[in-house]
Amino acid sequence: MTDGGYACWFCDRPIERTDPGAVLVHVRGFWAWYDGSNADDDPAQDVYAHSACAKNRLK
């Protein structure tokens, strides 16, 4: 994050509200989720990306 805002996971530049397609990606362990054994304290992380960066990098 940058100065109270959000930075892109890929390019590290600030994400502006003028990018309506910007995304939040929530990452957590698949198997804990899949078998239902996940708990509130399981590790997880949110990352953010510009719409163009997500489109180009998440293929």
Short mmCIF file of N, CA and C in Angstrom, two decimals:
data_model
loop_
_atom_site.label_atom_id
_atom_site.label_comp_id
_atom_site.label_asym_id
_atom_site.label_seq_id
_atom_site.Cartn_x
_atom_site.Cartn_y
_atom_site.Cartn_z
N MET A 1 0.83 -1.18 0.00
CA MET A 1 0.00 0.00 0.00
C MET A 1 0.87 1.24 0.00
N THR A 2 0.36 2.27 -0.60
CA THR A 2 1.12 3.51 -0.67
C THR A 2 0.31 4.66 -0.10
N ASP A 3 0.82 5.33 0.89
CA ASP A 3 0.21 6.54 1.45
C ASP A 3 -1.32 6.44 1.60
N GLY A 4 -1.79 5.38 2.23
CA GLY A 4 -3.22 5.24 2.46
C GLY A 4 -3.98 4.70 1.27
N GLY A 5 -3.32 4.46 0.15
CA GLY A 5 -3.98 3.91 -1.03
C GLY A 5 -3.52 2.49 -1.27
N TYR A 6 -3.78 2.03 -2.45
CA TYR A 6 -3.41 0.66 -2.81
C TYR A 6 -2.42 0.67 -3.96
N ALA A 7 -1.43 -0.20 -3.88
CA ALA A 7 -0.44 -0.32 -4.94
C ALA A 7 -0.67 -1.62 -5.70
N CYS A 8 -0.41 -1.57 -6.99
CA CYS A 8 -0.57 -2.74 -7.86
C CYS A 8 0.45 -3.80 -7.51
N TRP A 9 -0.01 -5.03 -7.42
CA TRP A 9 0.83 -6.19 -7.11
C TRP A 9 1.93 -6.35 -8.16
N PHE A 10 1.66 -6.01 -9.40
CA PHE A 10 2.59 -6.25 -10.48
C PHE A 10 3.55 -5.09 -10.74
N CYS A 11 3.04 -3.87 -10.80
CA CYS A 11 3.90 -2.74 -11.17
C CYS A 11 4.22 -1.82 -10.00
N ASP A 12 3.56 -2.01 -8.87
CA ASP A 12 3.80 -1.26 -7.63
C ASP A 12 3.41 0.21 -7.73
N ARG A 13 2.69 0.60 -8.78
CA ARG A 13 2.20 1.98 -8.89
C ARG A 13 0.85 2.08 -8.17
N PRO A 14 0.48 3.26 -7.70
CA PRO A 14 -0.82 3.43 -7.03
C PRO A 14 -1.99 3.09 -7.96
N ILE A 15 -3.03 2.56 -7.37
CA ILE A 15 -4.26 2.27 -8.12
C ILE A 15 -5.23 3.41 -7.85
N GLU A 16 -5.63 4.07 -8.91
CA GLU A 16 -6.53 5.23 -8.82
C GLU A 16 -7.98 4.77 -8.98
N ARG A 17 -8.90 5.54 -8.42
CA ARG A 17 -10.33 5.24 -8.55
C ARG A 17 -10.81 5.38 -9.99
N THR A 18 -10.01 5.98 -10.85
CA THR A 18 -10.38 6.12 -12.26
C THR A 18 -10.23 4.80 -13.01
N ASP A 19 -9.72 3.76 -12.36
CA ASP A 19 -9.59 2.43 -12.96
C ASP A 19 -10.72 1.55 -12.43
N PRO A 20 -11.90 1.59 -13.06
CA PRO A 20 -13.05 0.86 -12.53
C PRO A 20 -12.90 -0.66 -12.60
N GLY A 21 -11.94 -1.15 -13.38
CA GLY A 21 -11.74 -2.59 -13.51
C GLY A 21 -10.65 -3.14 -12.62
N ALA A 22 -10.09 -2.29 -11.74
CA ALA A 22 -9.05 -2.76 -10.82
C ALA A 22 -9.58 -3.94 -10.01
N VAL A 23 -8.69 -4.85 -9.62
CA VAL A 23 -9.13 -6.07 -8.95
C VAL A 23 -8.45 -6.28 -7.61
N LEU A 24 -9.13 -7.00 -6.75
CA LEU A 24 -8.59 -7.50 -5.50
C LEU A 24 -8.52 -9.01 -5.64
N VAL A 25 -7.37 -9.60 -5.34
CA VAL A 25 -7.20 -11.05 -5.39
C VAL A 25 -6.95 -11.52 -3.97
N HIS A 26 -7.80 -12.42 -3.49
CA HIS A 26 -7.67 -12.97 -2.14
C HIS A 26 -6.99 -14.33 -2.26
N VAL A 27 -5.84 -14.49 -1.60
CA VAL A 27 -5.05 -15.71 -1.71
C VAL A 27 -5.09 -16.45 -0.37
N ARG A 28 -5.45 -17.73 -0.43
CA ARG A 28 -5.39 -18.58 0.77
C ARG A 28 -5.17 -20.02 0.33
N GLY A 29 -4.86 -20.86 1.28
CA GLY A 29 -4.59 -22.27 0.95
C GLY A 29 -5.80 -22.96 0.35
N PHE A 30 -5.60 -23.63 -0.75
CA PHE A 30 -6.68 -24.29 -1.47
C PHE A 30 -7.25 -25.48 -0.70
N TRP A 31 -6.39 -26.35 -0.21
CA TRP A 31 -6.88 -27.59 0.39
C TRP A 31 -7.66 -27.35 1.67
N ALA A 32 -7.26 -26.39 2.47
CA ALA A 32 -8.03 -26.08 3.68
C ALA A 32 -9.42 -25.59 3.30
N TRP A 33 -9.49 -24.78 2.26
CA TRP A 33 -10.79 -24.31 1.77
C TRP A 33 -11.59 -25.46 1.19
N TYR A 34 -10.95 -26.27 0.38
CA TYR A 34 -11.63 -27.35 -0.35
C TYR A 34 -12.25 -28.38 0.60
N ASP A 35 -11.51 -28.78 1.62
CA ASP A 35 -12.05 -29.82 2.52
C ASP A 35 -12.83 -29.24 3.70
N GLY A 36 -12.96 -27.92 3.76
CA GLY A 36 -13.78 -27.28 4.78
C GLY A 36 -13.12 -27.15 6.13
N SER A 37 -11.82 -27.42 6.21
CA SER A 37 -11.13 -27.35 7.50
C SER A 37 -10.49 -25.99 7.76
N ASN A 38 -10.75 -25.03 6.88
CA ASN A 38 -10.15 -23.71 7.06
C ASN A 38 -10.70 -23.03 8.31
N ALA A 39 -9.85 -22.30 8.96
CA ALA A 39 -10.23 -21.57 10.17
C ALA A 39 -9.95 -20.09 9.95
N ASP A 40 -10.48 -19.27 10.83
CA ASP A 40 -10.27 -17.82 10.71
C ASP A 40 -8.81 -17.44 10.80
N ASP A 41 -7.98 -18.27 11.43
CA ASP A 41 -6.57 -17.92 11.59
C ASP A 41 -5.67 -18.54 10.51
N ASP A 42 -6.26 -19.20 9.49
CA ASP A 42 -5.45 -19.71 8.38
C ASP A 42 -4.82 -18.54 7.64
N PRO A 43 -3.57 -18.70 7.19
CA PRO A 43 -2.92 -17.60 6.48
C PRO A 43 -3.67 -17.23 5.19
N ALA A 44 -3.77 -15.94 4.96
CA ALA A 44 -4.41 -15.43 3.75
C ALA A 44 -3.85 -14.04 3.48
N GLN A 45 -3.95 -13.61 2.22
CA GLN A 45 -3.45 -12.30 1.87
C GLN A 45 -4.27 -11.74 0.72
N ASP A 46 -4.52 -10.45 0.75
CA ASP A 46 -5.17 -9.76 -0.35
C ASP A 46 -4.11 -9.00 -1.13
N VAL A 47 -4.20 -9.05 -2.45
CA VAL A 47 -3.33 -8.27 -3.32
C VAL A 47 -4.22 -7.53 -4.32
N TYR A 48 -3.72 -6.44 -4.86
CA TYR A 48 -4.50 -5.55 -5.70
C TYR A 48 -3.78 -5.36 -7.03
N ALA A 49 -4.55 -5.11 -8.09
CA ALA A 49 -3.93 -4.91 -9.40
C ALA A 49 -4.76 -3.97 -10.26
N HIS A 50 -4.05 -3.19 -11.08
CA HIS A 50 -4.72 -2.40 -12.12
C HIS A 50 -5.43 -3.36 -13.08
N SER A 51 -6.47 -2.90 -13.71
CA SER A 51 -7.18 -3.76 -14.66
C SER A 51 -6.25 -4.20 -15.79
N ALA A 52 -5.44 -3.29 -16.33
CA ALA A 52 -4.54 -3.64 -17.43
C ALA A 52 -3.45 -4.60 -16.98
N CYS A 53 -2.90 -4.39 -15.79
CA CYS A 53 -1.87 -5.29 -15.28
C CYS A 53 -2.44 -6.69 -15.07
N ALA A 54 -3.65 -6.77 -14.49
CA ALA A 54 -4.29 -8.08 -14.28
C ALA A 54 -4.55 -8.77 -15.60
N LYS A 55 -5.06 -8.01 -16.57
CA LYS A 55 -5.35 -8.60 -17.88
C LYS A 55 -4.09 -9.14 -18.54
N ASN A 56 -2.99 -8.40 -18.45
CA ASN A 56 -1.74 -8.80 -19.09
C ASN A 56 -0.99 -9.90 -18.33
N ARG A 57 -1.10 -9.92 -17.03
CA ARG A 57 -0.29 -10.83 -16.23
C ARG A 57 -1.01 -12.09 -15.75
N LEU A 58 -2.34 -12.05 -15.66
CA LEU A 58 -3.10 -13.20 -15.17
C LEU A 58 -3.75 -13.93 -16.34
N LYS A 59 -2.92 -14.46 -17.21
CA LYS A 59 -3.42 -15.19 -18.38
C LYS A 59 -3.37 -16.67 -18.14
#
